[in-house]
Amino acid sequence: MEKRNSITKTFGILTAGGDCPGLNAAIRGVCRAAQDRYNMNIVGIANGYRGLIDEEWRILRPSDVYGILTRGGTILGASREKPFKTIVGETEIVGEKVAAIRENYRKLQLDCLVVLGGNGTNTTGYLLAQEGLNVLGLPKTIDNDIAGTDRTFGFDSALSIATEAIDRLHSTAQSHNRIMVIEIMGHKVGWLALYAGVAGGGDVILIPEIPYDIKVIGRHLGERAASGRAFSIVVVAEGALSTAEFKMDKKDRKKYREQTVQPSIAYRVAREIEAETGMETRATVLGYVQRGGIPSASDRVLATSLGTFAAELLAKGEYGKMVALSGDTITAVDLSVPAGKVKAVPRDHYMVDTAVSVGTCMGSEAYPIP
Ligand code: F6P
């Protein structure tokens, strides 16, 4: 293929934050389009921003991205390094890591840094852009909580895994007439728990955005039992909280959760349900299974489209943006849009109404909205 002109000659690429299915598909999308169409040089940075500080990188050749479309994880490695927030012992050394990143960016003669990650990664990307670096972001996370994009890659794969787990819990819950509490990832937001709960027909769904009242849950489970369904599935997001916790200030809430969220929220909710209803209750924590393994077809498509679009922006020299999905279109938003934000489930989101409409309890008196 004859190569087209490109403003970007050389760029670095890294994956930061928690991994998720689809990262390799996105890396492949960016790299193949950038190399096949534009002949760009690519430096693969190891382990997120840490690699750019510790000088761990390698040249990525076309063959490095062969066969990775379906592979889980990330061939580049990831870390939760936050260069703008650094505390060593008692000392905050803000600046040193950022200086190292700036220095290595220059040393590698990069025209742009492509960062694949969640809120933290794109926020760091924005801050680096403020420091004068050319940066492009791609939105990945199973949490689907990045502002500026309708969907993040990783979410759909995790949704399938979580839904299958709920399906499997259903049959054993029914056999034993038990309440099964399943904990789904999502410290700050409940997108995954809400979608998996609806897909799996959860009887109760608890998300951080809607504080729960155990009395409301107990009443719902009691009514189900009275109507002949003595088993129930309770889907709980990691960050779900009670109405009492919601009213506490941040410090008190943290302390209270340290004492009561043991070993994790699913177990606390299970204990609360048993105490409230007397029904036999079990807890299951799905954990990192949700982030592992091959990406779904939908995530492969999304990650590939976002990746190839990023290559087009590189070719045009359009930096300082995050590639995004808007409706049915791939687009780009300014990096300031996701920076410092978390996209939570709006209380009036149609999926909350969908859940309530099929008889799911959201754990709150306020739902259904009168
Ligand atoms: O990527 C986000 C996430 O999946 C959250 O839902 C979860 O709380 C977090 O990762 C945990 O990941 P780690 O242990 O890697 O920090």
mmCIF file of C-alpha atoms and ligand atoms in Angstrom, residues 17-20 80 140-143 145 184-189 192 238 288 291, ligand 1:
data_model
loop_
_atom_site.group_PDB
_atom_site.id
_atom_site.type_symbol
_atom_site.label_atom_id
_atom_site.label_comp_id
_atom_site.label_asym_id
_atom_site.label_seq_id
_atom_site.Cartn_x
_atom_site.Cartn_y
_atom_site.Cartn_z
ATOM 1 C CA GLY A 17 -4.857 1.964 35.008
ATOM 2 C CA GLY A 18 -6.618 -1.378 35.479
ATOM 3 C CA ASP A 19 -6.498 -3.584 32.397
ATOM 4 C CA CYS A 20 -9.576 -4.745 30.508
ATOM 5 C CA ARG A 80 -1.678 2.732 38.226
ATOM 6 C CA LYS A 140 -11.032 1.994 28.227
ATOM 7 C CA THR A 141 -12.582 0.590 31.394
ATOM 8 C CA ILE A 142 -15.065 -2.037 32.398
ATOM 9 C CA ASP A 143 -16.681 0.669 34.565
ATOM 10 C CA ASP A 145 -17.545 5.870 33.636
ATOM 11 C CA ILE A 184 -19.885 -6.625 40.629
ATOM 12 C CA MET A 185 -16.952 -4.241 40.077
ATOM 13 C CA GLY A 186 -17.580 -0.514 40.269
ATOM 14 C CA HIS A 187 -16.166 1.396 43.225
ATOM 15 C CA LYS A 188 -17.620 4.724 42.217
ATOM 16 C CA VAL A 189 -20.335 3.953 39.678
ATOM 17 C CA LEU A 192 -21.842 -2.593 35.188
ATOM 18 C CA GLU A 238 -18.602 -2.679 44.926
ATOM 19 C CA TYR A 288 -10.952 -9.812 38.573
ATOM 20 C CA ARG A 291 -11.459 -7.917 33.668
HETATM 21 O O1 F6P B 1 -10.779 -0.581 36.323
HETATM 22 C C1 F6P B 1 -11.634 -0.159 37.342
HETATM 23 C C2 F6P B 1 -11.879 -1.270 38.283
HETATM 24 O O2 F6P B 1 -12.315 -2.324 37.529
HETATM 25 C C3 F6P B 1 -12.867 -0.948 39.400
HETATM 26 O O3 F6P B 1 -14.182 -1.271 39.145
HETATM 27 C C4 F6P B 1 -12.281 -1.710 40.554
HETATM 28 O O4 F6P B 1 -12.706 -1.217 41.745
HETATM 29 C C5 F6P B 1 -10.832 -1.536 40.318
HETATM 30 O O5 F6P B 1 -10.684 -1.616 38.924
HETATM 31 C C6 F6P B 1 -9.929 -2.464 41.051
HETATM 32 O O6 F6P B 1 -8.742 -2.640 40.360
HETATM 33 P P1 F6P B 1 -7.276 -2.642 40.961
HETATM 34 O O7 F6P B 1 -7.265 -3.602 42.092
HETATM 35 O O8 F6P B 1 -6.447 -3.063 39.805
HETATM 36 O O9 F6P B 1 -6.962 -1.268 41.420
#
